[in-house]
Structures are given as C-alpha cells and as structure tokens.
C-alpha cells in the first residue's frame, strides 16, 4: 500500500492510474477505522481497479465546542487495517495540504436539506463536509466514491452536490455495520464508558421499535417518531431528534411508507450519536438480538 501525503503525491497516483487505463474508487474517512469503514473498502474494491482510502479529520465540519481536538486518532493502526483490507493508496493529507489558505469559497448545502436533522444542531457541519468532499474529489478525481448509510443525511447531500454541480463521480452507498448487539459502529463509540455504551443501544432499540410498530400497522409518522423518542429517553439518551422522513429529500412525512427513513440522534453524556433505518424492508437491525 502506498501512502500519499500531499496533493501532488495523490495527483501522481491519479495520473499513473489514468495512463494505465485504471479506474479509482475513493473511500473518504476521518480515520480511527472500524469494520463499518472497512466494508466501504470492500465495496470500493468491487467498483474500480484501485482503491484510495482518505484519512482526514476535517476541522471545518466541527463546530465550536465540538470534539475536533479529542476526536480519536491512531494513524499507524489505521494504515495497518487499510493495508490488510486491500487498500491500494492511503491519502493522509495535513491541514496545510487541504486548506493551504483560509477557505473563502464553500459548498453551501442550503437550508432545506442542510438545515434539518443534524444540520439543525450542527449549523456549519454540512458546509464543511461538502466542501472537503468536493476538494477530495478534485484532488483524487475518483471514478466512484463510497459512503455509508450510517450518515444518511450526508449521503443524500453528497448525491445532491454531485448531481447539481455535475461532478464526474459516481456515488455508491453501503449498509450500516453494527456491533453484535445492534449499536451502529462509530469512531465516537470509543468515548463511551460501559454504562454509556448500554444507554447508546437506545438508538438502535428505538429504530427497532419503530419498525415493529410499522409492521404492526402504525403509519402516523408523528406517533412513530414519538415512540423512537420514548425508547431513547428510557435508555438514558438525551434526544436531539427523532423523525420519519422521505428517503430522497429528507422532508418530513405525515404517513410513513415502507421506504421512509426513521432518523435519530442523541447525546449519551457528551457524545453525540446518530442512527437511521427504513421503517420496513431490509436493514442491518434484522440480525440483531433484542
Ligand atoms: P467517518 O470516518 O465517521 O467520517 O465515516 C467515514 C465513512 O464511513 C462515511 O461514509 C460513513 O457513513 C461511513 N461509516 C461510518 N460508520 C459506519 C457504519 N457503522 N456502517 C457503515 N458505514 C459507516
């Protein structure tokens, strides 16, 4: 596995791939890799000749008082995991490489999609995400980029960005990978104490309860969302939001349909966790014990 640390290293990789007639897949991450990230790598490897994994904790997507400084990092371990999973190139840029000058031009997600759900409690978050992803696309010039459904709103926004800005990259989404008990894998799970870890299960439990209620005939989105809130609160999660939304544009629905997405977010201690699932049909919650 090669490690590219600068834009020009990375651009060299892209040029060599183009010259050899090879396609590139990109998996953007903030590192502290877990199985969820590595499944994105598995999917990426099926989509292109070479797989690039980027590891970059992007400061512009963190708000004041959020966990930028404490965000877990372990580059040596990440590089070992990436290599053993078949990544061809790790792109590990510094802040100076990604932001050589103060950013003046931003990709604005707009209020309608970017101001709701996570965007409501993290106002500049998606502007930072879209801007750094656009930069990564510009530097790596991937043929395909792979993102996880775990960050569902992010995935919808990235698809929108690519469509509306006519960026020449295909977006593939991978299912949510969970711990055996249902907790969605996240680098931030490393913050949780044992007691908090069991409270955190409230998010997956809430989604499961919503799916059961839907299967039992409940269609009123507000009642499903209230159920999700109740389950999270009982588990000790401080609810940020619980909503049932349209899968394409995240607009609130009044009557839930099978493809509607239940999206939840909440705090356990100071750790903010998110999760989501369609209200019916396949989901990685099915394999999880009660
Ligand atoms: P992050 O490092 O948290 O920024 O995540 C990088 C990518 O991995 C994003 O596309 C996430 O949606 C995806 N991801 C993170 N956790 C999971 C998970 N548990 N299952 C699937 N994808 C995930």
Tab-separated table of C-alpha atoms in Angstrom, residues 177-186 189 192-210 227-239 264-269 271-276 284-285 287-290:
chain	number	residue	atom	x	y	z
A	177	UNK	CA	-22.478	-2.036	10.024
A	178	UNK	CA	-23.442	-2.760	13.623
A	179	UNK	CA	-21.908	-4.353	16.695
A	180	UNK	CA	-23.446	-7.752	17.536
A	181	UNK	CA	-25.891	-6.079	19.958
A	182	UNK	CA	-27.069	-3.546	17.364
A	183	UNK	CA	-25.057	-0.426	18.173
A	184	UNK	CA	-24.059	1.219	14.896
A	185	UNK	CA	-20.278	1.238	14.637
A	186	UNK	CA	-18.760	4.695	15.016
A	189	UNK	CA	-18.161	4.890	20.344
A	192	UNK	CA	-18.364	5.717	25.763
A	193	UNK	CA	-17.985	4.242	29.247
A	194	UNK	CA	-19.514	0.825	29.808
A	195	UNK	CA	-22.691	2.350	31.264
A	196	UNK	CA	-22.935	4.853	28.416
A	197	UNK	CA	-22.375	2.065	25.931
A	198	UNK	CA	-25.556	0.371	27.128
A	199	UNK	CA	-27.521	3.653	27.004
A	200	UNK	CA	-26.260	4.137	23.453
A	201	UNK	CA	-28.131	0.993	22.458
A	202	UNK	CA	-31.271	3.097	22.870
A	203	UNK	CA	-30.823	4.443	19.338
A	204	UNK	CA	-30.887	1.018	17.667
A	205	UNK	CA	-33.670	-0.080	20.020
A	206	UNK	CA	-35.717	2.946	19.031
A	207	UNK	CA	-35.338	2.091	15.350
A	208	UNK	CA	-36.298	-1.495	16.008
A	209	UNK	CA	-39.379	-0.383	17.953
A	210	UNK	CA	-40.399	1.892	15.067
A	227	UNK	CA	-42.128	6.073	20.048
A	228	UNK	CA	-38.485	6.437	18.982
A	229	UNK	CA	-38.033	9.355	21.381
A	230	UNK	CA	-39.588	7.437	24.260
A	231	UNK	CA	-37.373	4.402	23.716
A	232	UNK	CA	-34.246	6.566	23.558
A	233	UNK	CA	-35.206	8.518	26.688
A	234	UNK	CA	-35.898	5.352	28.671
A	235	UNK	CA	-32.419	4.113	27.703
A	236	UNK	CA	-30.861	7.333	29.007
A	237	UNK	CA	-30.245	9.086	25.687
A	238	UNK	CA	-30.786	12.868	25.586
A	239	UNK	CA	-32.744	13.086	22.349
A	264	UNK	CA	-32.464	9.546	15.219
A	265	UNK	CA	-29.756	11.474	17.050
A	266	UNK	CA	-28.993	11.941	20.690
A	267	UNK	CA	-26.393	12.529	23.347
A	268	UNK	CA	-25.066	9.958	25.769
A	269	UNK	CA	-23.047	12.053	28.198
A	271	UNK	CA	-21.095	12.019	22.973
A	272	UNK	CA	-23.429	12.699	20.083
A	273	UNK	CA	-24.606	9.569	18.258
A	274	UNK	CA	-26.759	9.100	15.164
A	275	UNK	CA	-28.532	6.175	13.544
A	276	UNK	CA	-31.245	5.514	10.982
A	284	UNK	CA	-28.943	-4.417	9.401
A	285	UNK	CA	-31.179	-4.302	12.510
A	287	UNK	CA	-29.828	-9.642	12.604
A	288	UNK	CA	-29.654	-8.002	15.989
A	289	UNK	CA	-30.867	-9.682	19.160
A	290	UNK	CA	-33.490	-7.878	21.254
